[in-house]
Coordinates of C-alpha atoms and ligand atoms in Angstrom, one line a residue:
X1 CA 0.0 0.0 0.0
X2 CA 1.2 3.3 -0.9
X3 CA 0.3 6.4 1.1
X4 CA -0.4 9.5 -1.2
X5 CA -0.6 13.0 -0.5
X6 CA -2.4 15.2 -3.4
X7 CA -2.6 18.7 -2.7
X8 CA -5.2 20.8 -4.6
X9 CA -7.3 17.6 -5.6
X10 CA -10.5 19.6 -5.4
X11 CA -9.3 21.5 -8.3
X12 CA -9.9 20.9 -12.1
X13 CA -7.0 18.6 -12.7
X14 CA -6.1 16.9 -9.4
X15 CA -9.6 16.1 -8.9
X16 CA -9.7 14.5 -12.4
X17 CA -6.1 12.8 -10.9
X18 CA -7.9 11.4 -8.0
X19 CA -11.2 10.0 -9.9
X20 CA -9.4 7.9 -12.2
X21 CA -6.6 6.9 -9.9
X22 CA -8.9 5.5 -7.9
X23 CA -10.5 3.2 -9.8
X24 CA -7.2 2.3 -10.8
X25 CA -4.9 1.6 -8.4
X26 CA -6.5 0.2 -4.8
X27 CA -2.5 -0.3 -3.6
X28 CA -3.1 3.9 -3.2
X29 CA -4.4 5.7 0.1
X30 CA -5.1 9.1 -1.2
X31 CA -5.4 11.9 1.4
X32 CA -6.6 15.4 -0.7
X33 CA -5.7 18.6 1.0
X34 CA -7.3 21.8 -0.6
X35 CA -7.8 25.0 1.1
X36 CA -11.0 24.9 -1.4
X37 CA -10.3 28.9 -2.8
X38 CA -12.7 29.9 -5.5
X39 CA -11.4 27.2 -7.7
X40 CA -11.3 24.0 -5.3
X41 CA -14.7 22.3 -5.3
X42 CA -15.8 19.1 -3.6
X43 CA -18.4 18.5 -6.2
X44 CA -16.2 17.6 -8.8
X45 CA -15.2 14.4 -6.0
X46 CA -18.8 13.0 -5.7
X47 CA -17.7 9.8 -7.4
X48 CA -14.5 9.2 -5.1
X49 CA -16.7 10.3 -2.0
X50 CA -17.0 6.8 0.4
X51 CA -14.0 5.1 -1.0
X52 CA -12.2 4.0 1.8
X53 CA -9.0 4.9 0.3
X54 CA -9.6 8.2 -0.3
X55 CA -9.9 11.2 2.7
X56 CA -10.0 14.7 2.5
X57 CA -8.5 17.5 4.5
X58 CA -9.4 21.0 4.1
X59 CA -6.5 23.1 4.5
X60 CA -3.4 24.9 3.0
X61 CA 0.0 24.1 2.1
X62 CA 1.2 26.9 3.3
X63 CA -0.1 26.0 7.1
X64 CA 3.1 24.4 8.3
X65 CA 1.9 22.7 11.4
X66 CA -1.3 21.2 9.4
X67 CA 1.4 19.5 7.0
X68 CA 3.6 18.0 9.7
X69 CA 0.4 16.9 11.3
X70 CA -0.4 14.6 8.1
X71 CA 2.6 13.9 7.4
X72 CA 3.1 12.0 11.3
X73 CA -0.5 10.4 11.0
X74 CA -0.1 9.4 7.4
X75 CA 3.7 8.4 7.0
X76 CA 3.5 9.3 3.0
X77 CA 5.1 7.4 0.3
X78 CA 4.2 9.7 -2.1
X79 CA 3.8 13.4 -2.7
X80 CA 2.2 15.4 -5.8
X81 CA 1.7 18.9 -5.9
X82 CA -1.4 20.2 -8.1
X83 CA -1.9 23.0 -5.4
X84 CA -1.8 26.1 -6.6
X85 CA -2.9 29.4 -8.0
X86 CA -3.4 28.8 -11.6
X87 CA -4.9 31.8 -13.6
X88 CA -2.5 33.8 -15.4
X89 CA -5.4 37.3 -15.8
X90 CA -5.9 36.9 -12.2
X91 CA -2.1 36.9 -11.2
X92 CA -1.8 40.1 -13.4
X93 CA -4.7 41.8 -11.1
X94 CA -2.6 40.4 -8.0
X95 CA 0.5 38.8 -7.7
X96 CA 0.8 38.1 -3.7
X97 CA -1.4 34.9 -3.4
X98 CA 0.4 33.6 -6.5
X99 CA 3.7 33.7 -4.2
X100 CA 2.4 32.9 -1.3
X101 CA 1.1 29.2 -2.1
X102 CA 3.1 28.7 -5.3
X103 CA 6.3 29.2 -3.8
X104 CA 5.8 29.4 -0.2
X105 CA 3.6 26.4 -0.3
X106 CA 6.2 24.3 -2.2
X107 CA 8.7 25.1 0.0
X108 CA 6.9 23.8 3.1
X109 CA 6.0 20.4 1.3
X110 CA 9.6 19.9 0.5
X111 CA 10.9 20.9 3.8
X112 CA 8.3 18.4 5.6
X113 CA 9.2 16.1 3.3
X114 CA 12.9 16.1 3.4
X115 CA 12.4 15.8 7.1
X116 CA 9.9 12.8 7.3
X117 CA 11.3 11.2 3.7
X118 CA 9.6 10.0 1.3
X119 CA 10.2 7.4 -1.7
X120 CA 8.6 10.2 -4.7
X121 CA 8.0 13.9 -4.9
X122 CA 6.3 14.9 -8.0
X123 CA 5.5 19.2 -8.6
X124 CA 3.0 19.4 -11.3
X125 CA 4.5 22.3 -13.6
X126 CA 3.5 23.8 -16.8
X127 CA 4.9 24.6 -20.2
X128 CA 4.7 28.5 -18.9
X129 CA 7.9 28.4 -17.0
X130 CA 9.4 28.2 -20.8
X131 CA 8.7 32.1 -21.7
X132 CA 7.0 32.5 -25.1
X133 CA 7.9 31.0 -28.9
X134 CA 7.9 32.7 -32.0
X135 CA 6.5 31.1 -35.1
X136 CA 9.0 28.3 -34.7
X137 CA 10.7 25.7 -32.6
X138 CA 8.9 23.6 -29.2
X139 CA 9.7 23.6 -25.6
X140 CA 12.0 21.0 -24.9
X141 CA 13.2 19.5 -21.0
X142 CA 16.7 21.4 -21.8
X143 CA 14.9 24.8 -22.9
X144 CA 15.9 27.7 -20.5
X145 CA 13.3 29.0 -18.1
X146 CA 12.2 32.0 -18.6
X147 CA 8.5 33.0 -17.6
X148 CA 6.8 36.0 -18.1
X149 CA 3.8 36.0 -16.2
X150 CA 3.6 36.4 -12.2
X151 CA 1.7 33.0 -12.4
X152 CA 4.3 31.7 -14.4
X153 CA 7.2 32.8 -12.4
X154 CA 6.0 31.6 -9.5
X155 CA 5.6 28.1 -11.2
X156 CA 9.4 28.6 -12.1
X157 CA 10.6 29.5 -9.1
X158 CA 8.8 26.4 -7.6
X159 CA 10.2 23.9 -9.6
X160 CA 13.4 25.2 -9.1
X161 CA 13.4 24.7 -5.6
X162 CA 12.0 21.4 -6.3
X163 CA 15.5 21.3 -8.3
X164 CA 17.6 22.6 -5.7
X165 CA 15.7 20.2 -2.7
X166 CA 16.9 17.1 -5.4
X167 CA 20.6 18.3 -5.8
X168 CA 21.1 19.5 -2.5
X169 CA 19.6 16.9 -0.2
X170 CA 18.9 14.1 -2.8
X171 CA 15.1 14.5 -2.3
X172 CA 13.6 12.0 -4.6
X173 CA 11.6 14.6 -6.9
X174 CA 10.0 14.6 -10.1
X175 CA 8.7 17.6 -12.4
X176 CA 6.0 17.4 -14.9
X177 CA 5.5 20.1 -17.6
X178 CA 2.1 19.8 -19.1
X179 CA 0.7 22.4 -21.5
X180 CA -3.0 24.1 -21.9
X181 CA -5.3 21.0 -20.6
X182 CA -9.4 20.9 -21.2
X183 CA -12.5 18.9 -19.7
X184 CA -15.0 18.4 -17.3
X185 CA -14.7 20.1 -14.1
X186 CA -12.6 22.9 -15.2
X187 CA -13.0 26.7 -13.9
X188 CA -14.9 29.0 -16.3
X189 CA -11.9 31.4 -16.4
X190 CA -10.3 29.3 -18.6
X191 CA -10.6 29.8 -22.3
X192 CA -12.3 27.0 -23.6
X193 CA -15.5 26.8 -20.7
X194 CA -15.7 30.5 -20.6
X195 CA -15.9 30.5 -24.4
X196 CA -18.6 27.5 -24.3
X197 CA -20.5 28.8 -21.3
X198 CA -20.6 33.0 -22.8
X199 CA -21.8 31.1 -26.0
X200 CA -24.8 29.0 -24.7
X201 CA -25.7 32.1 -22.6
X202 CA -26.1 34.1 -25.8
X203 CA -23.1 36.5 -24.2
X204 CA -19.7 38.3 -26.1
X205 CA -17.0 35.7 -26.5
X206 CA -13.8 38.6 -25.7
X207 CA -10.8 37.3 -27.6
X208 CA -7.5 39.3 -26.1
X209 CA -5.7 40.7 -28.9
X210 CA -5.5 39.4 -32.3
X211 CA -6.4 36.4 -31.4
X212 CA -3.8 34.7 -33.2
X213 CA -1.6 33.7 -29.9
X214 CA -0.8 29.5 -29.8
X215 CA -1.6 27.3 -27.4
X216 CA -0.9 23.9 -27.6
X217 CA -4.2 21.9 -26.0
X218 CA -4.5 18.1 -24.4
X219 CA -7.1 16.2 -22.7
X220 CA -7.1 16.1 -19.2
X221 CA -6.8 12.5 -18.7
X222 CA -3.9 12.7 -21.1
X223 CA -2.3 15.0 -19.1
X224 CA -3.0 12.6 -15.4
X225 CA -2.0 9.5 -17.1
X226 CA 1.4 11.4 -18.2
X227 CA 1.8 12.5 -14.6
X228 CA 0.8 8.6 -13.4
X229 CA 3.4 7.4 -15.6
X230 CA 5.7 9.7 -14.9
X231 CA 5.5 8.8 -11.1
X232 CA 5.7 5.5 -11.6
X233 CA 8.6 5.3 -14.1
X234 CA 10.3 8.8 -14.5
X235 CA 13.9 8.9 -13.5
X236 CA 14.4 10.4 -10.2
X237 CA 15.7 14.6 -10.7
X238 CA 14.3 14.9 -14.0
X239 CA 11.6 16.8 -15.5
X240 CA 9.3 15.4 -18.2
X241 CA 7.3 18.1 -20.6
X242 CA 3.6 16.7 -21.4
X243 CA 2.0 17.8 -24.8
X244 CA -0.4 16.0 -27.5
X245 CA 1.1 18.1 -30.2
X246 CA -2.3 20.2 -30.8
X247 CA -1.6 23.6 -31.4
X248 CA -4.4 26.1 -32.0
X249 CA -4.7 29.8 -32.3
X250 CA -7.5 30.8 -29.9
X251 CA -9.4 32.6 -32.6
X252 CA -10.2 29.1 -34.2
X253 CA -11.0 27.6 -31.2
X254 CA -13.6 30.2 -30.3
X255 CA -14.7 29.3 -34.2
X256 CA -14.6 25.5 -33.4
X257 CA -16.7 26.3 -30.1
X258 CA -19.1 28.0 -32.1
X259 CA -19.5 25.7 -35.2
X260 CA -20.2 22.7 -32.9
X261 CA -22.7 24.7 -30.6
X262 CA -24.2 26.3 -34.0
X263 CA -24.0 29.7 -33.2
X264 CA -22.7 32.6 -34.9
X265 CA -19.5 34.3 -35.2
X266 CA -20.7 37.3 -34.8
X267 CA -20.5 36.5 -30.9
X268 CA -16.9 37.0 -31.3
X269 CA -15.5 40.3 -29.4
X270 CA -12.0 41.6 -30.4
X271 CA -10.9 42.7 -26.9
X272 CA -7.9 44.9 -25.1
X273 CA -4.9 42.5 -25.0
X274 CA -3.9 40.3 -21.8
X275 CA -0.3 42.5 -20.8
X276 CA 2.6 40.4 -21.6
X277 CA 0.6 37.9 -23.0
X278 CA 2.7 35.4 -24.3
X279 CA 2.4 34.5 -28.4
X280 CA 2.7 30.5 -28.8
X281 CA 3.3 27.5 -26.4
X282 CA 4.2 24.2 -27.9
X283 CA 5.4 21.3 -26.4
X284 CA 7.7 18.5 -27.4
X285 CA 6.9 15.8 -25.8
X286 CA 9.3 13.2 -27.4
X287 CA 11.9 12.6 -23.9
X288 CA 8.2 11.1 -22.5
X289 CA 7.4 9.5 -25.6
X290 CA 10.6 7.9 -26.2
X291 CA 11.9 7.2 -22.3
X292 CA 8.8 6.1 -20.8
X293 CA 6.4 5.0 -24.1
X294 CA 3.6 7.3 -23.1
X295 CA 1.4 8.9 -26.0
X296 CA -1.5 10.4 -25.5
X297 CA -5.1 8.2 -26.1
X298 CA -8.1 11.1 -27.1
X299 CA -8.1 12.4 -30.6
X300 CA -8.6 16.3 -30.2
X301 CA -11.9 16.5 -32.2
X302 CA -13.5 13.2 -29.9
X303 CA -12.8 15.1 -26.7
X304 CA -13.4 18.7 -27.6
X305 CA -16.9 17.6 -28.8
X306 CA -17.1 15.7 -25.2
X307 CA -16.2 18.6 -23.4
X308 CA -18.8 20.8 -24.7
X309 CA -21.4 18.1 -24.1
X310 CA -20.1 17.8 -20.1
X311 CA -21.2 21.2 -20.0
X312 CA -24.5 21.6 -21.6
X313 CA -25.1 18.2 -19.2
X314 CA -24.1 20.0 -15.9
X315 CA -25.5 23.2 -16.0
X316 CA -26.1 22.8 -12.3
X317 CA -22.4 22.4 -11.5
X318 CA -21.5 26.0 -13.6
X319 CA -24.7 28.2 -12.7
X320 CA -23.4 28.0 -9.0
X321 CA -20.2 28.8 -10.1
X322 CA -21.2 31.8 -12.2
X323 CA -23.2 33.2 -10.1
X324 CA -21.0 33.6 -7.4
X325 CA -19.8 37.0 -5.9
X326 CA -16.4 36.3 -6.4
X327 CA -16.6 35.9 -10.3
X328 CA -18.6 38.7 -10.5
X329 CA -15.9 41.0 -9.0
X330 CA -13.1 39.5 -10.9
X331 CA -15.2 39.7 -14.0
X332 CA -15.9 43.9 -13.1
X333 CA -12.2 44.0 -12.0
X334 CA -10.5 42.2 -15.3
X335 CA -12.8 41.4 -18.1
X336 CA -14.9 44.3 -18.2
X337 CA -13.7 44.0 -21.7
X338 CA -12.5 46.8 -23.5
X339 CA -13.8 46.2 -27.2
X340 CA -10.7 47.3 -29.5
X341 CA -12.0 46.5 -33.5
Ligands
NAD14 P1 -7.3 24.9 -10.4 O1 -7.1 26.3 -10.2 O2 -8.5 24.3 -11.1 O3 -7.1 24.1 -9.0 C1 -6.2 24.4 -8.1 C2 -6.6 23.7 -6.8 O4 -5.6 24.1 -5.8 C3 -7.9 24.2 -6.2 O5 -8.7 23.1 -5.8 C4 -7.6 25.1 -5.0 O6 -8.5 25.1 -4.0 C5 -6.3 24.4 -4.6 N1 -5.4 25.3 -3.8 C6 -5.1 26.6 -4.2 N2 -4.3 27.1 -3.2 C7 -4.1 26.2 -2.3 C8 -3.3 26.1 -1.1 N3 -2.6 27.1 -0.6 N4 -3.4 24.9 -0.4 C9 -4.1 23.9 -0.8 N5 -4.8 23.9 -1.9 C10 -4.8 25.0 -2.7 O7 -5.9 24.5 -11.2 P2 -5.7 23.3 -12.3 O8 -6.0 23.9 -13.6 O9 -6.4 22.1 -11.8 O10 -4.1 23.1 -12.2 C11 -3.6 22.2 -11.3 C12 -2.0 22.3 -11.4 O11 -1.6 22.0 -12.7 C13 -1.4 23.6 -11.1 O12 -0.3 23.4 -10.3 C14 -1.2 24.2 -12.4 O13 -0.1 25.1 -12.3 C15 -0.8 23.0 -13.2 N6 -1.1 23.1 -14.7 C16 -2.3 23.5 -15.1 C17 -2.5 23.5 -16.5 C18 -3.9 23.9 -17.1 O14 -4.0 23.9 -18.3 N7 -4.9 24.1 -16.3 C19 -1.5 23.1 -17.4 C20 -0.3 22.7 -16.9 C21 -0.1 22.7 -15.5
DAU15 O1 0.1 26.3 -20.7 C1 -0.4 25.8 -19.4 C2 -1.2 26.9 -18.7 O2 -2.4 27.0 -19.4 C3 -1.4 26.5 -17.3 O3 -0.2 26.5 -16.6 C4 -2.3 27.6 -16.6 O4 -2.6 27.2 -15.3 C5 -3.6 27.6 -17.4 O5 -4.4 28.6 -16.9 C6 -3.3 27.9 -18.9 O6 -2.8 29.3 -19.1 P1 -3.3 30.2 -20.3 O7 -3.1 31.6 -19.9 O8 -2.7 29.7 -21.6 O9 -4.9 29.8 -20.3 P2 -6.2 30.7 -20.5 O10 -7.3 29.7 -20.6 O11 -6.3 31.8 -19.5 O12 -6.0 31.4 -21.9 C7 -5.7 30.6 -23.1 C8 -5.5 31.6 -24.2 O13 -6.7 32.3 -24.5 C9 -4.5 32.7 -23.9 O14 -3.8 33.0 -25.0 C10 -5.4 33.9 -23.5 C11 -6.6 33.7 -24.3 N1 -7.9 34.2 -23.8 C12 -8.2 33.7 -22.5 C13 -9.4 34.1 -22.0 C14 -9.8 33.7 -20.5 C15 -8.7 35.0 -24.5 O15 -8.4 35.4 -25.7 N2 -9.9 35.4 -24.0 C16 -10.3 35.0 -22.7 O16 -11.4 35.4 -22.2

């Protein structure tokens, strides 16, 4: 039996983690601590709720005493990091919180666990830490870091203390780099659910810029199998970049969104630019591919079109969430869009 602690598993991707896992692997004890901010929600567990490996602790990484506390009652094998703040707009409007549990909240899992030991330490990264691309060339493992955003420097500066904790002390650690990920479950901040859910509520779909920057997009089960494997398999100190090679500008995703919900373009709103929004993301995945014989298993199209039927099938889970105050404030604070063509 392996003890597990996920952090932030109440979020869109670690809760997606912890739903499949489970049904996977009964060797794993999960505990999931999540403070539950605006973007944690226990809803998104119902089908892990009553497993008797799973628990859940509502609490913060950054809460040193709560962390030692878990880690002397559950003696963990294994840690992954999914906590965090992950919205690059709202790290423009504030960059504090962004430290604070990014960086801070790293730290103190890595201290704890360089003092209790552990077998595996795995920080869930992004392709962000990389900076921007031009037109040409992909991230590889070897790329220098060099983010742009205050979400994305915190993300750098946690992995490299996760880095530093391996070379220094010889924690056993493990970093993933995934890029853009869609699904169920995840926040309507994000592109692709705020572009379906302003589209079935008949409202402006605000496209930053030109709408011609490049993300490169994968399923979010893609992305948790990636991290499973690289868990189980990944060489101890390394980091492993995560990407199903499907770039997109955003304008033709808004397009796609809009084909497939049969709505016009004329939704589309050319607004203000993100600041320092950086142009293209693309991953190369091939030291994962190659070292550890992962690929990814949904074809962009399938899951896309799934996607956008998980949300016209739980209105219920996104009308609470759109309707809080908290949106509402960030949406008068940051995307009272300015309308530039
Ligand atoms: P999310 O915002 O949906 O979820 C984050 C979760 O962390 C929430 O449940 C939140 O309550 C919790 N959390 C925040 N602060 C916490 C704290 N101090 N202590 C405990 N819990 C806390 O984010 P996500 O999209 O699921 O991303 C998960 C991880 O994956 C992040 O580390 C992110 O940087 C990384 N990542 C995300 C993407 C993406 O496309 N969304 C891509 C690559 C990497
Ligand atoms: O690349 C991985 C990263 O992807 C993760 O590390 C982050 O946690 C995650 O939030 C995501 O960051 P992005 O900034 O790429 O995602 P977002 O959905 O915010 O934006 C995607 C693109 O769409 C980006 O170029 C900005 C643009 N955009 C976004 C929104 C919300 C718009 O044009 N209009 C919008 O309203």
């Amino acid at each position: 039996m392996k003890n597990v602690l996920v952090t932030g598993g109440a979020g869109f991707i670690g809760s997606n983690f912890i739903n499949t896992i489970l049904k996977k692997r009964d060797d794993w004890k999960i505990v999931n601590l999540d403070s539950l901010t605006y973007a944690g929600n226990l809803e998104n567990l119902k089908e892990s709720e009553g497993n008797s490996n799973y628990n859940f602790v509502k609490g913060s990484i950054t809460d040193k005493e709560l962390i030692t506390s878990l880690f002397e009652k559950f003696k963990f094998d294994y840690v992954i990091n999914f906590a965090a703040e992950s919205h690059v707009d709202r790290s423009i409007l504030g960059s504090e919180v962004f430290f604070t549990t990014n960086v801070i909240g790293t730290n103190i899992l890595l201290e704890t666990s360089k003092r209790f030991g552990i077998e595996k330490f795995l920080q869930v990264s992004t392709d962000e830490v990389y900076g921007s691309l031009g037109p040409e060339g992909y991230f590889t493992e070897t790329t220098p870091i060099a983010p742009n955003s205050p979400y994305s420097s915190s993300k750098a500066s946690a992995d490299l203390m996760v880095q530093a904790f391996h070379h220094t002390y010889g924690l056993p650690t493990l970093i993933t780099r995934c890029s853009n990920n869609y699904g169920p479950y995840q926040f309507p901040e994000k592109l692709i659910p705020l572009m379906i859910l302003n589209t079935v509520n008949g409202k402006k779909l605000p496209v930053y810029g030109d709408g011609l920057n490049v993300r490169d997009w994968i399923y979010v089960v893609d992305h948790n199998l990636a991290v499973e494997m690289v868990l189980d398999k990944g060489k101890i100190g390394e980091v492993y970049n995560i990407g199903a090679e499907r770039e997109m500008k955003n304008i033709d995703i808004v397009k796609l969104i809009l084909e497939k919900l049969n709505k016009s373009e004329d939704l589309i709103e050319y607004v203000k630019d993100r600041p320092g929004h950086d142009r293209r993301y693309a991953i190369d995945a091939s030291k994962i591919k190659t070292e550890l014989n992962w690929k990814p298993k949904f074809d962009f199209e399938e899951a896309i079109s799934k996607t956008i039927d998980w949300y016209l099938e739980n209105k219920n889970w996104w009308e609470r969430i759109i309707n809080k105050e908290y949106l509402k404030y960030y949406d008068e604070q940051y995307n009272s869009h300015e309308q530039v063509v």
